[in-house]
Each structure stands twice: as C-alpha cells, then as structure tokens.
C-alpha cells in the first residue's frame, strides 16, 4: 500500500513530537508499505517568520515573503529525516524544487499546476520513507511560492492524487471533524464520515481543520481522506463522496469571525452599478462573499457585501479611488466585527423547516441577524462578532443537541 501521511505544525512542534511522528511512520513502513510524509513548519514558526519579515518591512515583497516562510517546512522535513536516520530507517527529505512541484506565480497564494512524481517514486523504490515539504512550490521561473496559510493539506492531497496513493491521512491535534468547534461548543461530537461538499463548506466557513483547496482537490481526484489525531490512535473522520445512508439533516455548525461588512449607500439605481463595483474589487483579487441589494427608492439603491476582515482596508481604498467616476454614491459604511455563522448539511435542501429553526434559535438567544444567505447545503447568517459563540451554541443545541 502507498500511504501519504500529513502532519501539522503542532504535531511536529518539538523533539518528542517529531520522534513520535517518526515512530508512527516507521510502523507503517515496517509493515511493508510505501510511506510519503508531508510536514508543515514546526509549531508557530510560520507566524514567527512572517513577524520577522514585517519587522524589517511592514509591507514585504511577496516573493521574498515566500522565500522566507518556505524555510519553516524545510526545517521540519530535514529534522524528521534525521530522527528517522537515528532510528536506523532510510529516509530522505525533499523540498518542492526537488520534487518538482509546480505552481502558478501568485506568491503567498499559489495554485499547484503539476507534480512530477518520478523522484518520489524512485526514492520509494529504493525503500526510503520520503518526507516532503508541505505548503511550498516553484513557479515556472524557479521562484519559490507558497500555497496560502494552511496549504500543507493541499500538498498532501495533491501528492496522494499524483502518486495514486491508497490512503491519505491528515494528522492534526484534534480527533477529526466535529459538528462544531469543540473549544466553543461543549457538546460538539466527532463525525465518522462527512461528504466532500459538506467538508468544503465547513472548511471555507472557518472550521479550520482542513485547507479548503485540499478538499476541492480531494473531490476532484476522488482522494478519500482521513482526518485524525497525531496524539492518539482514534479512528478519525473519513471525508469522501456523499453517501446518502449516513446522511444527517445538519452535519455541522461553523463560524467565521474574520468578516467585515461594507455598505455602499445611495448608489444610482441603474444597470451596470453592481458590475462596476464588484469588477473593481475583482481586479484587485478581493473576494466578496454575501451580497445584499436593497430595493431601489427615489432613483437610488444600497448594496452591502462582506469581505474577509484583513481585506477590508484594501477594498475601501479601491472603492475610494473610483468615488468620483464609476462609483458615485452618498456614503460607504464599514462594520469590522462581524461573524458568519452557518449550518451545513447535505440533507437540508428538501427540508423546509431548517431556516426557520435556525432563526428561532437566534431569536431565543436574543441575537439580531444582519444578513442572511442560503445555498443548497448551507444557511448562513451574519451577526455581531461578540455574539458568535452564543449563536453557535444556540444553533448547535437546536439541531444536534
Ligand atoms: N506552515 C504553513 C502555515 O502555517 C502551512 C501549513 O501549516 O499548512 O500556514
Ligand atoms: Mg492546518
């Protein structure tokens, strides 16, 4: 069997943990399996490297930032190979350049374009454990790139797809995917299985267990994932194609506290206004999430929308640049402390009562809803971030107990 095992930063945070991970990989190897290990940077080292960069230049060139942070993963893979060597197991560490893991040139947020699996295959053939840097890549001009924060999961899934692995295990510091963040919701329970689509919603909604592009890729290439703890031998959660029999109405409650809302008041009520507004933002790669347009009155209308909190200043600056020309309006308001709380479940489409039940939970908790958005498998509300934890608990209690 070919097994890809990915370990996050906390799982390799110190010498003991590195040794524990090494033992776990060696156990599979000694059973005769081919083992590919993908690692993140140790502990908080990516944060520390970013802080170093910002200390010398508050606005560092993104190319250089990637050059710097990619070092974190190189430290963990080389130390892991040394730990295995100390246990007399043949192991080799490889970075993205050595693997030939190619990406686009979008520094700090690059996308994988191709992986050359030959080098890894040759090393496995020579009966070595292969330890690969997560998170990093190289563009076609050999610049170092990174896949965005949390991107090591995506590296692991991409390798599993490229190598046609039999198993792809994502080890983290929790037991699997929960119905809600157990640090916030005490009664949250671990799910045994979840579909790709539900996981995608939970990942992008801030459940924080998996990088959402890793789930997209797993779905696209049919890679079945297991999310499990590196601290114990519990079963974990399987992420795979939807299986109707196991379907629960609501599989989880997620929360994203990193949201800001912008309201553009008094726009002209005529064709092209929304296009121009969102086109300006798109041209700057600013992702817009929930959008709400008011009914027109007296020839004007309002449009409000949400962006990630760390993109709000850039969004405001972009809009300000066009206020005299294509974005004529009365005023632009911003609310920075917004949370998006969502219920996710593949079984909810055909069930009329889900939205009402969610709103009732919020009403009972005295929480005001600012915006609502729905899709086939989720219902989201935007609320004041101060009430986020209370809202999650109220909604979780109502649906899951
Ligand atoms: N080390 C990177 C980060 O902290 C990538 C990862 O952990 O997946 O974002
Ligand atoms: Mg992670």
Coordinates of C-alpha atoms and ligand atoms in Angstrom, one line a residue:
X1 CA 0.0 0.0 0.0
X2 CA 1.2 3.6 -0.7
X3 CA 0.3 5.8 2.2
X4 CA 0.5 9.6 2.4
X5 CA 0.6 11.0 5.9
X6 CA 0.4 14.7 6.6
X7 CA 1.3 16.2 10.0
X8 CA 0.5 19.8 11.0
X9 CA 2.7 22.2 12.9
X10 CA 1.7 21.2 16.4
X11 CA 2.3 17.5 15.6
X12 CA 5.9 18.3 14.9
X13 CA 6.3 21.2 17.4
X14 CA 9.2 19.8 19.3
X15 CA 11.8 16.9 19.5
X16 CA 9.5 14.5 21.3
X17 CA 6.7 15.0 18.9
X18 CA 8.9 14.7 15.9
X19 CA 10.1 11.4 17.3
X20 CA 6.5 10.2 17.9
X21 CA 5.6 11.1 14.3
X22 CA 8.7 9.3 13.1
X23 CA 7.7 6.1 15.0
X24 CA 4.2 6.3 13.6
X25 CA 5.5 6.5 10.0
X26 CA 8.1 3.8 10.6
X27 CA 5.4 1.4 11.9
X28 CA 3.7 1.6 8.5
X29 CA 7.0 1.4 6.7
X30 CA 8.0 -1.8 8.6
X31 CA 4.7 -3.4 7.7
X32 CA 6.0 -3.1 4.1
X33 CA 4.1 -0.1 3.0
X34 CA 5.4 2.8 0.9
X35 CA 5.3 5.9 3.1
X36 CA 5.3 9.5 1.9
X37 CA 5.2 12.1 4.8
X38 CA 4.2 15.7 4.3
X39 CA 5.0 18.2 7.0
X40 CA 4.1 21.7 8.0
X41 CA 6.5 24.0 9.7
X42 CA 7.1 23.3 13.4
X43 CA 4.7 24.9 15.9
X44 CA 4.2 28.6 15.3
X45 CA 7.3 29.0 13.2
X46 CA 5.5 30.3 10.1
X47 CA 3.9 33.1 12.2
X48 CA 7.3 33.9 13.6
X49 CA 8.9 34.1 10.2
X50 CA 6.1 36.4 9.0
X51 CA 6.6 38.6 12.1
X52 CA 10.3 38.8 11.3
X53 CA 9.5 39.9 7.7
X54 CA 7.1 42.6 8.9
X55 CA 9.6 43.8 11.4
X56 CA 12.1 44.7 8.8
X57 CA 9.5 45.8 6.2
X58 CA 5.8 46.2 7.1
X59 CA 4.9 45.6 3.5
X60 CA 7.4 42.9 2.4
X61 CA 7.6 41.9 -1.3
X62 CA 5.5 38.8 -1.6
X63 CA 8.2 36.9 -3.5
X64 CA 10.6 37.4 -0.6
X65 CA 8.0 36.5 1.9
X66 CA 7.6 33.1 0.2
X67 CA 11.3 32.7 0.0
X68 CA 11.4 33.3 3.8
X69 CA 8.5 31.2 5.0
X70 CA 9.3 28.2 2.9
X71 CA 12.2 27.7 5.2
X72 CA 9.9 26.6 8.0
X73 CA 8.9 23.4 6.2
X74 CA 12.5 22.7 5.2
X75 CA 13.4 22.7 8.9
X76 CA 10.8 20.1 9.8
X77 CA 11.4 17.7 6.9
X78 CA 15.1 17.6 7.4
X79 CA 14.8 17.1 11.2
X80 CA 12.3 14.4 10.6
X81 CA 14.7 12.6 8.2
X82 CA 17.4 12.9 10.9
X83 CA 15.1 11.5 13.5
X84 CA 14.4 8.5 11.3
X85 CA 18.1 8.1 10.5
X86 CA 18.8 8.0 14.2
X87 CA 16.3 5.1 14.4
X88 CA 18.2 3.4 11.5
X89 CA 15.4 3.8 8.9
X90 CA 16.3 5.0 5.4
X91 CA 14.6 8.3 4.9
X92 CA 15.0 11.3 2.6
X93 CA 13.6 14.8 2.8
X94 CA 12.7 16.7 -0.4
X95 CA 11.6 20.2 -0.9
X96 CA 9.2 21.4 -3.6
X97 CA 12.0 22.2 -6.0
X98 CA 13.5 18.7 -5.7
X99 CA 10.1 17.0 -6.1
X100 CA 9.3 19.4 -9.0
X101 CA 6.0 20.6 -7.5
X102 CA 4.9 23.4 -9.9
X103 CA 2.6 26.2 -9.1
X104 CA 1.3 29.5 -10.6
X105 CA 3.3 32.6 -9.8
X106 CA 0.7 34.0 -7.3
X107 CA 3.1 34.5 -4.4
X108 CA 1.6 33.7 -1.0
X109 CA -1.4 32.1 -2.7
X110 CA -0.1 30.0 -5.5
X111 CA -2.0 27.1 -7.0
X112 CA -0.5 23.8 -7.9
X113 CA -0.3 23.2 -11.6
X114 CA 1.7 19.9 -11.9
X115 CA 3.7 17.4 -9.8
X116 CA 6.4 15.3 -11.2
X117 CA 6.1 12.0 -9.2
X118 CA 9.2 10.4 -10.6
X119 CA 11.7 11.4 -8.0
X120 CA 9.4 10.3 -5.2
X121 CA 8.8 7.0 -6.9
X122 CA 12.5 6.4 -7.3
X123 CA 13.1 7.1 -3.6
X124 CA 10.2 4.8 -2.6
X125 CA 11.6 2.2 -5.0
X126 CA 14.9 2.4 -3.0
X127 CA 12.8 1.6 0.1
X128 CA 13.1 5.0 1.7
X129 CA 10.5 7.0 3.6
X130 CA 10.1 10.1 1.6
X131 CA 9.4 13.3 3.6
X132 CA 8.2 16.3 1.6
X133 CA 7.8 19.9 2.5
X134 CA 4.1 21.0 2.6
X135 CA 2.9 24.5 1.6
X136 CA 5.6 25.4 -0.9
X137 CA 6.0 25.1 -4.6
X138 CA 8.1 26.6 -7.5
X139 CA 6.8 28.6 -10.4
X140 CA 8.0 28.1 -14.0
X141 CA 10.9 30.5 -13.5
X142 CA 12.0 28.5 -10.4
X143 CA 10.9 31.1 -7.9
X144 CA 9.7 29.7 -4.6
X145 CA 6.0 30.1 -4.0
X146 CA 3.6 29.1 -1.2
X147 CA 0.0 27.8 -1.3
X148 CA -1.5 30.1 1.3
X149 CA -1.8 29.6 5.0
X150 CA -2.7 26.0 5.9
X151 CA -1.6 24.9 2.5
X152 CA 0.2 21.7 3.5
X153 CA -3.0 19.8 3.5
X154 CA -3.3 20.7 -0.2
X155 CA 0.2 19.5 -0.8
X156 CA -0.6 16.1 0.8
X157 CA -3.8 15.6 -1.2
X158 CA -2.0 16.6 -4.5
X159 CA 0.7 14.1 -3.8
X160 CA -1.8 11.4 -2.9
X161 CA -3.6 12.1 -6.3
X162 CA -0.3 12.2 -8.3
X163 CA 1.0 9.0 -6.7
X164 CA -2.4 7.3 -6.8
X165 CA -2.0 6.6 -3.0
X166 CA -4.1 4.0 -1.4
X167 CA -4.6 6.1 1.7
X168 CA -4.2 9.8 2.6
X169 CA -4.2 10.6 6.3
X170 CA -4.2 14.2 7.6
X171 CA -3.0 14.2 11.2
X172 CA -3.9 17.2 13.4
X173 CA -4.3 18.0 17.1
X174 CA -8.0 17.1 17.2
X175 CA -9.7 13.7 16.8
X176 CA -11.3 14.6 13.5
X177 CA -14.1 16.8 12.1
X178 CA -16.6 17.9 14.7
X179 CA -20.2 19.1 14.5
X180 CA -18.8 22.4 15.7
X181 CA -15.6 23.7 17.2
X182 CA -15.3 21.8 20.5
X183 CA -13.5 24.7 22.1
X184 CA -16.6 26.8 21.6
X185 CA -19.4 24.2 21.7
X186 CA -19.0 21.7 24.6
X187 CA -21.5 19.2 23.2
X188 CA -19.9 19.0 19.8
X189 CA -19.4 15.5 18.6
X190 CA -17.0 13.9 16.2
X191 CA -18.3 12.8 12.8
X192 CA -17.4 9.4 11.5
X193 CA -17.9 10.4 7.9
X194 CA -18.6 13.6 6.0
X195 CA -19.1 14.3 2.3
X196 CA -16.6 16.5 0.3
X197 CA -19.3 19.1 -0.2
X198 CA -20.1 19.4 3.4
X199 CA -16.5 19.5 4.3
X200 CA -15.8 22.2 1.7
X201 CA -18.5 24.4 3.3
X202 CA -17.1 23.7 6.8
X203 CA -13.5 24.3 5.7
X204 CA -14.3 27.6 4.0
X205 CA -16.6 28.7 6.8
X206 CA -13.7 28.6 9.2
X207 CA -14.0 25.1 10.8
X208 CA -10.2 25.3 10.5
X209 CA -9.4 21.6 10.2
X210 CA -8.6 21.4 6.6
X211 CA -7.3 23.8 4.0
X212 CA -10.4 24.2 1.7
X213 CA -8.4 23.8 -1.5
X214 CA -7.3 20.4 -0.2
X215 CA -10.9 19.3 -0.1
X216 CA -11.6 20.7 -3.5
X217 CA -8.7 18.7 -4.9
X218 CA -9.7 15.6 -3.0
X219 CA -13.2 15.8 -4.5
X220 CA -11.8 16.5 -8.0
X221 CA -9.5 13.5 -7.9
X222 CA -11.6 11.2 -5.7
X223 CA -9.0 11.1 -2.9
X224 CA -10.6 9.7 0.2
X225 CA -9.2 11.5 3.2
X226 CA -8.9 10.5 6.9
X227 CA -8.6 13.4 9.4
X228 CA -7.3 12.1 12.7
X229 CA -5.2 13.0 15.7
X230 CA -1.5 12.6 15.9
X231 CA -1.8 12.3 19.7
X232 CA -3.8 9.1 19.8
X233 CA -4.9 6.1 17.7
X234 CA -8.6 7.0 17.4
X235 CA -10.4 6.4 14.1
X236 CA -10.8 10.0 12.9
X237 CA -13.3 11.3 10.3
X238 CA -13.4 10.0 6.7
X239 CA -14.0 12.6 4.1
X240 CA -15.4 11.1 0.9
X241 CA -18.2 11.2 -1.8
X242 CA -21.7 11.7 -0.4
X243 CA -23.3 8.5 0.9
X244 CA -27.0 9.0 1.4
X245 CA -27.5 6.4 4.0
X246 CA -25.3 8.1 6.6
X247 CA -26.8 11.5 5.9
X248 CA -27.8 13.7 8.8
X249 CA -30.0 16.7 8.2
X250 CA -27.4 19.1 9.6
X251 CA -23.9 17.8 9.9
X252 CA -22.3 20.9 11.5
X253 CA -22.3 24.4 12.6
X254 CA -19.4 26.6 11.5
X255 CA -18.3 30.1 12.3
X256 CA -16.1 32.6 10.6
X257 CA -15.1 35.5 12.8
X258 CA -12.9 37.1 10.2
X259 CA -15.6 39.0 8.4
X260 CA -16.3 42.7 7.7
X261 CA -19.3 44.3 6.1
X262 CA -19.2 47.2 3.7
X263 CA -22.4 49.1 2.9
X264 CA -22.5 51.4 -0.2
X265 CA -25.4 53.7 0.4
X266 CA -27.2 55.8 -2.3
X267 CA -25.9 54.3 -5.5
X268 CA -27.7 55.2 -8.7
X269 CA -30.4 52.7 -9.4
X270 CA -29.4 51.8 -13.0
X271 CA -27.8 49.0 -14.9
X272 CA -24.1 48.4 -14.5
X273 CA -23.7 49.8 -11.0
X274 CA -23.2 46.4 -9.3
X275 CA -21.0 45.2 -12.2
X276 CA -18.6 48.2 -11.8
X277 CA -18.4 48.0 -8.1
X278 CA -17.6 44.2 -8.0
X279 CA -15.4 44.4 -11.0
X280 CA -13.1 47.0 -9.3
X281 CA -12.8 44.6 -6.4
X282 CA -12.2 41.6 -8.6
X283 CA -9.5 43.4 -10.4
X284 CA -7.7 43.6 -7.1
X285 CA -8.3 39.9 -6.2
X286 CA -10.6 40.8 -3.4
X287 CA -13.1 38.0 -2.7
X288 CA -16.6 39.1 -1.9
X289 CA -18.9 36.8 0.0
X290 CA -22.5 37.6 1.0
X291 CA -24.1 40.3 -1.2
X292 CA -27.3 42.1 -0.5
X293 CA -29.0 44.8 -2.6
X294 CA -31.9 46.9 -1.3
X295 CA -35.0 47.7 -3.2
X296 CA -34.5 51.0 -5.2
X297 CA -36.2 54.2 -3.9
X298 CA -36.0 57.7 -5.4
X299 CA -33.6 56.5 -8.1
X300 CA -31.1 55.2 -5.6
X301 CA -30.2 51.8 -4.0
X302 CA -27.8 50.4 -1.5
X303 CA -25.5 47.4 -1.9
X304 CA -23.9 45.8 1.1
X305 CA -21.4 42.9 1.0
X306 CA -18.9 41.1 3.1
X307 CA -15.1 40.6 2.6
X308 CA -12.5 38.9 4.8
X309 CA -11.6 41.3 7.7
X310 CA -8.0 41.5 6.5
X311 CA -9.1 42.6 3.0
X312 CA -11.3 45.4 4.1
X313 CA -8.8 48.2 4.1
X314 CA -7.7 47.4 0.6
X315 CA -11.3 47.1 -0.5
X316 CA -12.1 50.5 0.9
X317 CA -9.1 52.1 -0.8
X318 CA -10.0 50.6 -4.1
X319 CA -13.5 51.9 -3.8
X320 CA -12.4 55.3 -2.7
X321 CA -10.3 55.6 -5.9
X322 CA -13.5 55.3 -8.0
X323 CA -15.9 57.5 -6.0
X324 CA -15.7 60.4 -8.4
X325 CA -16.2 58.3 -11.5
X326 CA -17.8 54.9 -11.7
X327 CA -18.8 54.5 -8.1
X328 CA -20.8 57.6 -7.3
X329 CA -22.7 57.2 -4.0
X330 CA -23.7 59.0 -0.9
X331 CA -21.5 57.2 1.6
X332 CA -19.6 54.0 2.3
X333 CA -20.0 52.4 5.7
X334 CA -18.0 49.7 7.2
X335 CA -18.5 47.3 10.1
X336 CA -15.4 45.4 11.0
X337 CA -16.5 43.0 13.8
X338 CA -18.9 40.6 12.0
X339 CA -19.2 36.9 12.3
X340 CA -20.7 34.5 9.8
X341 CA -22.4 31.5 11.5
X342 CA -23.7 28.7 9.3
X343 CA -25.4 25.4 9.4
X344 CA -24.2 22.9 6.9
X345 CA -25.9 19.7 5.8
X346 CA -26.3 17.8 2.5
X347 CA -29.8 16.7 3.7
X348 CA -31.2 20.2 4.2
X349 CA -32.2 21.1 0.7
X350 CA -35.5 19.4 0.7
X351 CA -36.4 20.3 4.2
X352 CA -38.4 23.5 4.6
X353 CA -38.0 24.0 8.3
X354 CA -34.3 24.3 8.6
X355 CA -34.0 28.1 8.1
X356 CA -36.9 28.8 10.5
X357 CA -35.4 26.5 13.1
X358 CA -32.1 28.3 12.9
X359 CA -33.7 31.8 13.1
X360 CA -35.7 30.6 16.1
X361 CA -32.5 29.5 17.9
X362 CA -31.1 33.0 17.3
X363 CA -34.3 34.7 18.4
X364 CA -34.4 32.7 21.6
X365 CA -30.9 33.8 22.3
X366 CA -31.8 37.4 21.6
X367 CA -29.3 37.7 18.7
X368 CA -30.0 40.1 15.8
X369 CA -29.4 38.9 12.2
X370 CA -27.7 41.4 9.9
X371 CA -27.7 39.5 6.7
X372 CA -28.8 36.0 5.5
X373 CA -27.6 33.9 2.7
X374 CA -28.5 30.4 1.6
X375 CA -27.2 27.7 -0.7
X376 CA -28.1 24.1 -1.4
X377 CA -26.3 22.8 1.6
X378 CA -26.0 25.7 4.0
X379 CA -27.7 28.6 5.6
X380 CA -25.5 31.5 6.9
X381 CA -26.3 34.5 9.0
X382 CA -24.1 37.5 9.7
X383 CA -24.2 38.8 13.2
X384 CA -22.2 40.9 15.6
X385 CA -19.0 39.0 16.3
X386 CA -19.5 39.5 20.0
X387 CA -22.4 37.1 19.9
X388 CA -20.7 34.4 17.7
X389 CA -20.0 31.9 20.4
X390 CA -23.5 32.2 21.9
X391 CA -25.1 31.8 18.4
X392 CA -23.1 28.7 17.7
X393 CA -24.1 27.1 20.9
X394 CA -27.8 28.0 20.5
X395 CA -27.9 26.7 16.9
X396 CA -25.9 23.6 17.8
X397 CA -28.3 22.8 20.7
X398 CA -31.3 23.2 18.5
X399 CA -30.1 20.9 15.7
X400 CA -27.7 18.5 17.2
X401 CA -28.3 18.6 20.9
Ligands
LIG1 N1 3.2 26.3 7.7 C1 2.1 26.8 6.9 C2 1.2 27.7 7.8 O1 1.4 27.8 8.9 C3 1.4 25.8 6.1 C4 0.6 24.8 7.0 O2 0.7 24.8 8.2 O3 -0.1 24.1 6.4 O4 0.3 28.2 7.2
LIG2 MG1 -3.6 23.1 9.1

